[in-house]
mmCIF file of C-alpha atoms and ligand atoms in Angstrom:
data_model
loop_
_atom_site.group_PDB
_atom_site.id
_atom_site.type_symbol
_atom_site.label_atom_id
_atom_site.label_comp_id
_atom_site.label_asym_id
_atom_site.label_seq_id
_atom_site.Cartn_x
_atom_site.Cartn_y
_atom_site.Cartn_z
ATOM 1 C CA MET A 1 31.582 39.642 -5.161
ATOM 2 C CA GLU A 2 31.163 40.087 -1.399
ATOM 3 C CA MET A 3 27.513 40.507 -0.665
ATOM 4 C CA ALA A 4 25.079 39.994 2.139
ATOM 5 C CA GLY A 5 23.195 36.723 1.953
ATOM 6 C CA SER A 6 19.615 35.873 2.803
ATOM 7 C CA LEU A 7 18.387 33.716 5.707
ATOM 8 C CA PRO A 8 17.329 30.205 4.679
ATOM 9 C CA VAL A 9 13.601 29.580 4.306
ATOM 10 C CA PRO A 10 11.734 26.407 3.284
ATOM 11 C CA SER A 11 10.790 25.758 -0.331
ATOM 12 C CA VAL A 12 7.195 26.908 -0.791
ATOM 13 C CA GLN A 13 6.801 24.476 -3.671
ATOM 14 C CA ALA A 14 7.822 21.557 -1.398
ATOM 15 C CA MET A 15 5.526 22.808 1.351
ATOM 16 C CA VAL A 16 2.557 22.939 -1.040
ATOM 17 C CA ALA A 17 3.378 19.486 -2.410
ATOM 18 C CA ALA A 18 3.613 17.995 1.100
ATOM 19 C CA SER A 19 0.242 19.386 2.157
ATOM 20 C CA ALA A 20 -1.411 18.475 -1.171
ATOM 21 C CA GLY A 21 -2.745 22.027 -1.022
ATOM 22 C CA HIS A 22 -4.874 21.431 2.044
ATOM 23 C CA ALA A 23 -2.769 22.564 4.998
ATOM 24 C CA PRO A 24 -3.437 26.075 6.281
ATOM 25 C CA VAL A 25 -0.973 28.698 5.089
ATOM 26 C CA PRO A 26 1.670 29.303 7.800
ATOM 27 C CA PRO A 27 1.334 32.740 9.450
ATOM 28 C CA ARG A 28 4.749 33.842 8.123
ATOM 29 C CA TYR A 29 3.169 34.080 4.667
ATOM 30 C CA LEU A 30 -0.209 35.596 5.557
ATOM 31 C CA ARG A 31 -0.851 39.279 4.859
ATOM 32 C CA PRO A 32 -4.595 39.769 5.284
ATOM 33 C CA GLU A 33 -4.302 43.441 4.301
ATOM 34 C CA VAL A 34 -3.517 42.409 0.694
ATOM 35 C CA ALA A 35 -7.147 41.339 0.206
ATOM 36 C CA THR A 36 -8.310 44.955 0.563
ATOM 37 C CA ASP A 37 -5.698 46.600 -1.734
ATOM 38 C CA VAL A 38 -7.131 48.575 -4.642
ATOM 39 C CA VAL A 39 -6.552 46.720 -7.923
ATOM 40 C CA VAL A 40 -7.413 48.482 -11.187
ATOM 41 C CA ALA A 41 -10.161 46.844 -13.246
ATOM 42 C CA ASP A 42 -9.777 46.856 -17.020
ATOM 43 C CA ASP A 43 -12.347 49.424 -18.145
ATOM 44 C CA GLY A 44 -11.241 49.313 -21.774
ATOM 45 C CA ASP A 45 -9.319 52.589 -21.601
ATOM 46 C CA ALA A 46 -5.878 51.489 -22.750
ATOM 47 C CA THR A 47 -4.273 54.846 -21.944
ATOM 48 C CA THR A 48 -4.772 54.321 -18.210
ATOM 49 C CA THR A 49 -5.065 50.550 -17.861
ATOM 50 C CA SER A 50 -2.115 49.288 -19.882
ATOM 51 C CA ILE A 51 1.546 50.139 -20.114
ATOM 52 C CA PRO A 52 2.942 51.343 -23.473
ATOM 53 C CA THR A 53 4.130 48.933 -26.158
ATOM 54 C CA ILE A 54 7.461 49.734 -27.808
ATOM 55 C CA ASP A 55 8.602 48.287 -31.132
ATOM 56 C CA PHE A 56 12.315 47.449 -30.908
ATOM 57 C CA GLN A 57 12.858 47.257 -34.689
ATOM 58 C CA ARG A 58 11.540 50.798 -35.090
ATOM 59 C CA LEU A 59 13.929 51.997 -32.377
ATOM 60 C CA LEU A 60 16.831 50.400 -34.241
ATOM 61 C CA LEU A 61 15.743 52.296 -37.372
ATOM 62 C CA LEU A 62 15.943 55.504 -35.288
ATOM 63 C CA ASP A 63 12.251 56.177 -35.928
ATOM 64 C CA PRO A 64 11.744 59.530 -34.137
ATOM 65 C CA GLU A 65 8.162 58.740 -33.129
ATOM 66 C CA GLU A 66 9.093 55.439 -31.546
ATOM 67 C CA SER A 67 12.058 57.032 -29.739
ATOM 68 C CA ALA A 68 9.744 59.707 -28.352
ATOM 69 C CA ARG A 69 7.320 57.010 -27.195
ATOM 70 C CA LEU A 70 10.165 55.216 -25.418
ATOM 71 C CA HIS A 71 11.237 58.444 -23.708
ATOM 72 C CA ALA A 72 7.672 59.112 -22.557
ATOM 73 C CA ALA A 73 7.263 55.503 -21.350
ATOM 74 C CA CYS A 74 10.399 55.792 -19.189
ATOM 75 C CA GLN A 75 9.239 59.108 -17.711
ATOM 76 C CA ASP A 76 5.536 58.423 -17.247
ATOM 77 C CA TRP A 77 5.301 54.690 -16.551
ATOM 78 C CA GLY A 78 8.771 53.255 -15.910
ATOM 79 C CA PHE A 79 7.365 50.114 -17.559
ATOM 80 C CA PHE A 80 6.648 49.017 -21.130
ATOM 81 C CA GLN A 81 6.244 45.891 -23.243
ATOM 82 C CA LEU A 82 8.875 45.342 -25.893
ATOM 83 C CA ILE A 83 7.788 43.703 -29.139
ATOM 84 C CA ASN A 84 9.833 42.772 -32.229
ATOM 85 C CA HIS A 85 12.869 42.422 -29.961
ATOM 86 C CA GLY A 86 14.572 39.969 -32.292
ATOM 87 C CA VAL A 87 15.368 37.278 -29.705
ATOM 88 C CA PRO A 88 14.510 34.152 -31.708
ATOM 89 C CA GLU A 89 11.407 32.286 -30.679
ATOM 90 C CA ASP A 90 13.325 29.044 -30.189
ATOM 91 C CA VAL A 91 15.642 30.807 -27.693
ATOM 92 C CA MET A 92 12.627 32.159 -25.780
ATOM 93 C CA GLU A 93 10.883 28.781 -25.821
ATOM 94 C CA ALA A 94 14.017 26.915 -24.703
ATOM 95 C CA MET A 95 14.383 29.306 -21.740
ATOM 96 C CA LYS A 96 10.762 28.738 -20.758
ATOM 97 C CA GLY A 97 11.226 24.987 -21.098
ATOM 98 C CA SER A 98 14.389 24.948 -18.966
ATOM 99 C CA THR A 99 12.781 27.036 -16.225
ATOM 100 C CA HIS A 100 9.773 24.778 -16.172
ATOM 101 C CA ALA A 101 11.931 21.641 -16.177
ATOM 102 C CA PHE A 102 14.157 22.865 -13.338
ATOM 103 C CA PHE A 103 11.285 23.634 -10.982
ATOM 104 C CA ALA A 104 9.608 20.335 -11.931
ATOM 105 C CA LEU A 105 12.634 18.371 -10.635
ATOM 106 C CA PRO A 106 12.255 16.413 -7.395
ATOM 107 C CA ALA A 107 12.992 18.527 -4.301
ATOM 108 C CA GLU A 108 16.314 16.691 -3.593
ATOM 109 C CA ALA A 109 17.592 17.462 -7.092
ATOM 110 C CA LYS A 110 16.973 21.187 -6.598
ATOM 111 C CA GLU A 111 18.528 21.171 -3.125
ATOM 112 C CA GLN A 112 21.955 20.526 -4.706
ATOM 113 C CA PHE A 113 21.845 24.101 -5.974
ATOM 114 C CA ARG A 114 20.696 25.612 -2.683
ATOM 115 C CA GLN A 115 22.172 29.027 -1.797
ATOM 116 C CA GLU A 116 25.061 28.988 0.632
ATOM 117 C CA ALA A 117 25.271 31.175 3.730
ATOM 118 C CA GLY A 118 26.300 34.712 2.856
ATOM 119 C CA GLN A 119 25.666 34.220 -0.886
ATOM 120 C CA LEU A 120 22.855 35.315 -3.136
ATOM 121 C CA GLU A 121 23.287 32.903 -6.018
ATOM 122 C CA GLY A 122 21.479 29.595 -6.139
ATOM 123 C CA TYR A 123 18.105 28.104 -5.310
ATOM 124 C CA GLY A 124 16.258 29.672 -2.369
ATOM 125 C CA GLN A 125 14.976 33.151 -1.596
ATOM 126 C CA LEU A 126 16.370 36.684 -1.371
ATOM 127 C CA PHE A 127 15.940 39.632 1.013
ATOM 128 C CA VAL A 128 15.098 37.499 4.051
ATOM 129 C CA VAL A 129 16.877 39.330 6.870
ATOM 130 C CA SER A 130 14.859 38.504 9.995
ATOM 131 C CA GLU A 131 12.947 35.594 11.488
ATOM 132 C CA ASP A 132 9.797 37.651 11.889
ATOM 133 C CA GLN A 133 9.361 39.332 8.506
ATOM 134 C CA LYS A 134 6.565 38.242 6.159
ATOM 135 C CA LEU A 135 7.701 35.799 3.482
ATOM 136 C CA ASP A 136 6.949 35.609 -0.223
ATOM 137 C CA TRP A 137 5.003 32.694 -1.680
ATOM 138 C CA ALA A 138 7.716 31.722 -4.146
ATOM 139 C CA ASP A 139 10.993 29.918 -4.732
ATOM 140 C CA VAL A 140 13.793 31.487 -6.710
ATOM 141 C CA LEU A 141 16.855 30.436 -8.690
ATOM 142 C CA TYR A 142 19.226 33.399 -8.915
ATOM 143 C CA LEU A 143 22.370 33.305 -11.083
ATOM 144 C CA ASN A 144 25.019 35.709 -12.321
ATOM 145 C CA THR A 145 25.008 35.387 -16.098
ATOM 146 C CA GLN A 146 27.079 38.147 -17.756
ATOM 147 C CA PRO A 147 29.895 38.689 -18.288
ATOM 148 C CA PRO A 148 30.632 34.942 -18.366
ATOM 149 C CA GLU A 149 33.554 35.277 -15.926
ATOM 150 C CA HIS A 150 31.060 36.324 -13.227
ATOM 151 C CA ARG A 151 29.336 32.938 -13.425
ATOM 152 C CA ASN A 152 29.447 30.553 -10.536
ATOM 153 C CA LEU A 153 28.722 27.260 -12.289
ATOM 154 C CA ARG A 154 28.416 25.532 -8.933
ATOM 155 C CA PHE A 155 24.828 26.860 -8.873
ATOM 156 C CA TRP A 156 23.924 26.162 -12.505
ATOM 157 C CA PRO A 157 21.574 23.161 -12.693
ATOM 158 C CA HIS A 158 22.745 20.053 -14.562
ATOM 159 C CA GLN A 159 19.174 19.090 -15.292
ATOM 160 C CA PRO A 160 17.662 19.472 -17.750
ATOM 161 C CA ASP A 161 21.005 18.803 -19.432
ATOM 162 C CA SER A 162 20.477 21.676 -21.865
ATOM 163 C CA PHE A 163 20.026 24.151 -18.977
ATOM 164 C CA SER A 164 23.462 25.806 -19.084
ATOM 165 C CA ARG A 165 23.574 26.071 -22.863
ATOM 166 C CA THR A 166 20.060 27.509 -22.955
ATOM 167 C CA LEU A 167 20.735 30.095 -20.255
ATOM 168 C CA ASP A 168 24.042 31.036 -21.906
ATOM 169 C CA THR A 169 22.334 31.716 -25.256
ATOM 170 C CA TYR A 170 19.338 33.432 -23.691
ATOM 171 C CA SER A 171 21.386 35.696 -21.425
ATOM 172 C CA ALA A 172 23.597 36.873 -24.304
ATOM 173 C CA ALA A 173 20.576 37.561 -26.521
ATOM 174 C CA VAL A 174 18.781 39.527 -23.787
ATOM 175 C CA LYS A 175 21.899 41.515 -22.910
ATOM 176 C CA HIS A 176 22.218 42.477 -26.576
ATOM 177 C CA VAL A 177 18.666 43.875 -26.492
ATOM 178 C CA ALA A 178 19.329 45.671 -23.188
ATOM 179 C CA ASP A 179 22.517 47.259 -24.616
ATOM 180 C CA ARG A 180 20.579 48.675 -27.545
ATOM 181 C CA LEU A 181 17.673 49.851 -25.411
ATOM 182 C CA LEU A 182 20.121 51.719 -23.178
ATOM 183 C CA GLY A 183 21.678 53.187 -26.334
ATOM 184 C CA ALA A 184 18.258 54.491 -27.422
ATOM 185 C CA MET A 185 17.638 55.858 -23.924
ATOM 186 C CA SER A 186 20.977 57.650 -23.791
ATOM 187 C CA ARG A 187 20.206 59.294 -27.153
ATOM 188 C CA ASN A 188 16.820 60.326 -25.789
ATOM 189 C CA LEU A 189 18.485 61.781 -22.714
ATOM 190 C CA GLY A 190 20.943 63.713 -24.852
ATOM 191 C CA LEU A 191 24.016 61.895 -23.575
ATOM 192 C CA THR A 192 26.805 62.138 -26.092
ATOM 193 C CA ASP A 193 28.513 59.069 -24.711
ATOM 194 C CA PRO A 194 26.211 56.012 -24.431
ATOM 195 C CA GLU A 195 28.741 54.373 -22.129
ATOM 196 C CA ARG A 196 27.755 56.788 -19.378
ATOM 197 C CA LEU A 197 24.822 54.570 -18.474
ATOM 198 C CA VAL A 198 27.210 51.709 -17.763
ATOM 199 C CA ALA A 199 30.097 53.631 -16.267
ATOM 200 C CA GLY A 200 28.061 55.980 -14.141
ATOM 201 C CA VAL A 201 29.624 59.025 -12.614
ATOM 202 C CA SER A 202 33.156 57.649 -12.826
ATOM 203 C CA GLY A 203 33.264 57.218 -16.633
ATOM 204 C CA GLY A 204 35.837 55.455 -18.760
ATOM 205 C CA ILE A 205 34.262 51.996 -18.509
ATOM 206 C CA PRO A 206 33.168 50.195 -21.699
ATOM 207 C CA LEU A 207 29.536 49.261 -22.405
ATOM 208 C CA SER A 208 30.560 45.603 -22.607
ATOM 209 C CA SER A 209 31.261 45.562 -18.870
ATOM 210 C CA MET A 210 27.580 45.806 -17.991
ATOM 211 C CA ILE A 211 26.622 42.992 -15.650
ATOM 212 C CA GLN A 212 23.557 40.792 -15.850
ATOM 213 C CA SER A 213 21.952 38.438 -13.372
ATOM 214 C CA VAL A 214 18.913 36.262 -13.919
ATOM 215 C CA ARG A 215 16.222 35.466 -11.395
ATOM 216 C CA MET A 216 13.886 32.594 -12.192
ATOM 217 C CA ASN A 217 10.722 32.945 -10.126
ATOM 218 C CA TYR A 218 8.417 30.042 -9.287
ATOM 219 C CA TYR A 219 5.081 30.973 -7.721
ATOM 220 C CA PRO A 220 3.180 27.898 -6.492
ATOM 221 C CA PRO A 221 -0.610 28.011 -6.431
ATOM 222 C CA CYS A 222 -2.148 28.909 -3.077
ATOM 223 C CA ALA A 223 -5.511 27.185 -2.812
ATOM 224 C CA GLU A 224 -6.122 28.226 0.782
ATOM 225 C CA ALA A 225 -5.451 31.952 0.684
ATOM 226 C CA ALA A 226 -4.336 33.281 -2.726
ATOM 227 C CA ASP A 227 -5.732 36.723 -1.853
ATOM 228 C CA LYS A 228 -3.803 36.901 1.436
ATOM 229 C CA VAL A 229 -0.283 35.995 0.264
ATOM 230 C CA LEU A 230 2.105 37.706 -2.129
ATOM 231 C CA GLY A 231 4.422 35.955 -4.582
ATOM 232 C CA PHE A 232 6.747 38.942 -4.553
ATOM 233 C CA SER A 233 6.477 41.792 -2.031
ATOM 234 C CA PRO A 234 6.157 45.318 -3.409
ATOM 235 C CA HIS A 235 9.613 46.476 -4.529
ATOM 236 C CA SER A 236 11.448 48.380 -7.199
ATOM 237 C CA ASP A 237 14.382 46.743 -8.993
ATOM 238 C CA SER A 238 17.837 48.003 -8.021
ATOM 239 C CA ASP A 239 19.341 47.790 -11.529
ATOM 240 C CA LEU A 240 19.389 49.935 -14.661
ATOM 241 C CA LEU A 241 16.971 47.922 -16.729
ATOM 242 C CA THR A 242 15.027 44.664 -16.193
ATOM 243 C CA LEU A 243 13.612 42.463 -18.966
ATOM 244 C CA VAL A 244 11.042 39.920 -17.808
ATOM 245 C CA LEU A 245 9.901 36.879 -19.708
ATOM 246 C CA GLN A 246 6.595 35.344 -18.746
ATOM 247 C CA VAL A 247 6.979 31.546 -18.791
ATOM 248 C CA ASN A 248 3.273 30.706 -18.745
ATOM 249 C CA GLN A 249 0.319 32.946 -19.489
ATOM 250 C CA ILE A 250 -0.873 33.290 -15.895
ATOM 251 C CA GLN A 251 -1.369 36.859 -14.753
ATOM 252 C CA GLY A 252 0.481 37.905 -11.613
ATOM 253 C CA LEU A 253 2.637 41.001 -12.128
ATOM 254 C CA GLN A 254 1.082 44.252 -10.888
ATOM 255 C CA ILE A 255 2.627 47.712 -10.954
ATOM 256 C CA ARG A 256 1.818 50.662 -8.736
ATOM 257 C CA ARG A 257 0.205 53.014 -11.226
ATOM 258 C CA PRO A 258 1.932 56.383 -11.303
ATOM 259 C CA GLY A 259 -0.564 59.037 -10.319
ATOM 260 C CA ASP A 260 -3.058 57.212 -8.131
ATOM 261 C CA GLY A 261 -0.924 54.378 -6.706
ATOM 262 C CA ALA A 262 -3.527 51.689 -7.479
ATOM 263 C CA TRP A 263 -2.208 48.218 -8.376
ATOM 264 C CA LEU A 264 -2.409 47.708 -12.128
ATOM 265 C CA PRO A 265 -2.281 44.106 -13.425
ATOM 266 C CA ILE A 266 -0.030 43.630 -16.458
ATOM 267 C CA THR A 267 -1.241 41.324 -19.203
ATOM 268 C CA PRO A 268 1.905 40.300 -21.059
ATOM 269 C CA LEU A 269 1.669 40.212 -24.834
ATOM 270 C CA GLN A 270 2.587 36.861 -26.314
ATOM 271 C CA GLY A 271 6.325 36.780 -27.078
ATOM 272 C CA ALA A 272 7.006 40.262 -25.640
ATOM 273 C CA PHE A 273 9.334 41.286 -22.816
ATOM 274 C CA VAL A 274 8.010 43.356 -19.949
ATOM 275 C CA VAL A 275 10.744 45.966 -19.452
ATOM 276 C CA ASN A 276 11.181 48.273 -16.491
ATOM 277 C CA VAL A 277 13.435 51.093 -15.421
ATOM 278 C CA GLY A 278 15.378 50.241 -12.246
ATOM 279 C CA ASP A 279 16.631 52.361 -9.338
ATOM 280 C CA VAL A 280 20.057 52.975 -10.907
ATOM 281 C CA LEU A 281 18.502 54.555 -13.995
ATOM 282 C CA GLU A 282 16.241 56.680 -11.792
ATOM 283 C CA ILE A 283 19.331 57.817 -9.862
ATOM 284 C CA PHE A 284 21.459 58.447 -13.002
ATOM 285 C CA THR A 285 18.665 60.588 -14.471
ATOM 286 C CA ASN A 286 18.031 62.325 -11.125
ATOM 287 C CA GLY A 287 14.436 61.121 -11.224
ATOM 288 C CA ARG A 288 13.555 61.840 -14.881
ATOM 289 C CA TYR A 289 13.093 58.140 -15.530
ATOM 290 C CA ARG A 290 11.018 56.340 -12.935
ATOM 291 C CA SER A 291 11.751 53.101 -11.154
ATOM 292 C CA VAL A 292 8.206 52.029 -10.406
ATOM 293 C CA GLU A 293 7.131 49.784 -7.565
ATOM 294 C CA HIS A 294 5.680 46.407 -8.535
ATOM 295 C CA ARG A 295 4.680 43.085 -6.958
ATOM 296 C CA ALA A 296 3.489 39.620 -7.905
ATOM 297 C CA VAL A 297 0.253 38.052 -6.740
ATOM 298 C CA VAL A 298 -0.394 34.303 -6.895
ATOM 299 C CA ASN A 299 -3.097 32.181 -8.424
ATOM 300 C CA ALA A 300 -5.283 29.862 -6.332
ATOM 301 C CA HIS A 301 -5.004 26.906 -8.700
ATOM 302 C CA THR A 302 -2.129 27.338 -11.132
ATOM 303 C CA GLU A 303 1.606 27.739 -10.711
ATOM 304 C CA ARG A 304 3.249 30.707 -12.399
ATOM 305 C CA MET A 305 6.836 31.244 -13.545
ATOM 306 C CA SER A 306 8.829 34.177 -14.834
ATOM 307 C CA VAL A 307 12.442 34.884 -15.770
ATOM 308 C CA ALA A 308 13.767 38.348 -14.891
ATOM 309 C CA ALA A 309 17.080 39.532 -16.356
ATOM 310 C CA PHE A 310 18.631 42.440 -14.423
ATOM 311 C CA HIS A 311 21.201 44.714 -16.049
ATOM 312 C CA SER A 312 23.516 46.805 -13.924
ATOM 313 C CA PRO A 313 26.502 49.046 -14.534
ATOM 314 C CA SER A 314 30.016 47.739 -14.227
ATOM 315 C CA ILE A 315 30.981 46.807 -10.698
ATOM 316 C CA HIS A 316 33.615 49.571 -10.968
ATOM 317 C CA ALA A 317 30.975 52.193 -11.735
ATOM 318 C CA THR A 318 30.011 54.995 -9.381
ATOM 319 C CA ILE A 319 26.268 55.331 -8.808
ATOM 320 C CA GLY A 320 24.871 58.852 -8.548
ATOM 321 C CA PRO A 321 23.084 61.504 -10.626
ATOM 322 C CA LEU A 322 25.031 62.056 -13.881
ATOM 323 C CA PRO A 323 26.388 65.629 -13.827
ATOM 324 C CA GLU A 324 25.653 66.197 -17.541
ATOM 325 C CA LEU A 325 21.952 65.442 -16.937
ATOM 326 C CA LEU A 326 21.616 67.993 -14.151
ATOM 327 C CA GLY A 327 20.198 71.342 -15.152
ATOM 328 C CA ASP A 328 21.957 74.575 -14.138
ATOM 329 C CA GLN A 329 20.115 75.079 -10.892
ATOM 330 C CA GLU A 330 19.195 71.439 -10.383
ATOM 331 C CA ALA A 331 20.281 69.841 -7.120
ATOM 332 C CA PRO A 332 21.134 66.111 -7.122
ATOM 333 C CA LYS A 333 18.334 64.186 -5.379
ATOM 334 C CA TYR A 334 20.428 61.112 -4.648
ATOM 335 C CA LYS A 335 23.740 60.460 -3.045
ATOM 336 C CA THR A 336 26.723 59.087 -4.941
ATOM 337 C CA LEU A 337 28.142 55.705 -3.906
ATOM 338 C CA ASP A 338 30.533 53.161 -5.351
ATOM 339 C CA HIS A 339 28.649 50.245 -6.918
ATOM 340 C CA GLN A 340 29.807 47.683 -4.363
ATOM 341 C CA SER A 341 28.498 49.731 -1.415
ATOM 342 C CA PHE A 342 25.282 50.325 -3.350
ATOM 343 C CA ILE A 343 24.704 46.574 -3.842
ATOM 344 C CA THR A 344 25.515 45.769 -0.222
ATOM 345 C CA LEU A 345 23.061 48.443 0.941
ATOM 346 C CA PHE A 346 20.370 47.056 -1.364
ATOM 347 C CA PHE A 347 20.541 43.437 -0.227
ATOM 348 C CA SER A 348 20.810 44.262 3.470
ATOM 349 C CA ALA A 349 17.161 45.072 4.090
ATOM 350 C CA LYS A 350 13.817 43.537 3.351
ATOM 351 C CA LEU A 351 12.390 44.817 0.111
ATOM 352 C CA HIS A 352 9.730 47.284 0.999
ATOM 353 C CA GLY A 353 8.297 49.404 -1.779
ATOM 354 C CA LYS A 354 10.718 52.131 -2.721
ATOM 355 C CA SER A 355 12.336 52.294 0.716
ATOM 356 C CA PHE A 356 15.736 51.569 -0.822
ATOM 357 C CA LEU A 357 15.589 54.620 -3.095
ATOM 358 C CA GLU A 358 14.509 56.593 -0.064
ATOM 359 C CA ARG A 359 17.674 55.480 1.699
ATOM 360 C CA MET A 360 19.625 56.759 -1.322
ATOM 361 C CA ASN A 361 17.747 60.064 -1.172
ATOM 362 C CA LYS A 362 19.843 63.063 -0.219
ATOM 363 C CA LYS A 363 17.302 64.490 2.178
ATOM 364 C CA ASN A 364 17.327 61.307 4.273
ATOM 365 C CA LEU A 365 21.089 61.157 4.617
ATOM 366 C CA SER A 366 22.939 61.307 7.817
ATOM 367 C CA ASP A 367 26.369 60.971 6.173
HETATM 368 C C1 OGA B 1 11.431 40.523 -10.239
HETATM 369 C C2 OGA B 1 9.985 40.731 -10.485
HETATM 370 C C3 OGA B 1 7.899 39.923 -11.335
HETATM 371 C C4 OGA B 1 7.277 38.691 -11.887
HETATM 372 O O1 OGA B 1 11.912 39.379 -10.452
HETATM 373 O O2 OGA B 1 12.091 41.506 -9.821
HETATM 374 O O3 OGA B 1 9.507 41.791 -10.209
HETATM 375 O O4 OGA B 1 6.330 38.836 -12.649
HETATM 376 N N1 OGA B 1 9.263 39.727 -11.013
HETATM 377 O O5 OGA B 1 7.726 37.597 -11.557
HETATM 378 NI NI1 NI B 2 11.046 43.274 -9.797
#
């Protein structure tokens, strides 16, 4: 796939190790304004301070109540936690172990898998497009995982030696869950053909051609200025559906709460996936389902890791509001683009809140 790359930046983990946590944070990472952002405190009211929990087994049984809860979660929150998802615990634990083991390797061992110019896959960072933008306090390993022919094994770590096998098993298991979640969503949306969510406006593309990439995030501790750096800048995901696994129980993910826009910390349930609607699903549904902005903050003393699996339509899909979801008098809010142009557009700018969806918005179009 031809895609824009990201400018090289130093490993934050290596930088922290070299300074033994005592060097001042370089200005490229400092965002003093973060310290004054409004973060929601847990006041015990679960309806406004936590995202919904959805039971996957009940969805599979076509439980009407659970389906309705899923529909509401996609419309009101764009985020939910998925329990009883059926991915075996040993598969989840192996993925956590491999992520941990990879980032624990010596710096030289990780450098072998460094991103190459003009490419997104590999060890490094994403969305760095200028020398003067603020940088995220994190290192990333980004890999194409499904379908298997999209893999570029050149970037798949050899250590730990179970890494490839673990990621192969994990990615297939997560894709299976994502397929079924999208099936439940297409029923909720009243789509007669569940493949529409993979094929997009063009149609005629099988569900199995959905693509998946995995982003392993490593957020080092920041002893000097944890409240003035961000692990992941505010962004929305560009895909259909993201499933995130929390590797260690350190809080960090925050979502911009629909309604008041305050940052709401997510406390992941043990063993659950945090699932979110991405930009493509917002576009397909012409805004019925929300792709909600989120970010990651870092801890002063403890590293944090997560594994995000992104699911996108076939590369041959056309991305735009699905005609059968548009009401009689309803105007499409977003433009229609082929998937390749959509991806290139997405990776060509710094992530900045929902600015990408705004670029896809009809009213902001020059062409
Ligand atoms: C992502 C993401 C959040 C986290 O990878 O897109 O939003 O908790 N990750 O690491
Ligand atoms: Ni994200």
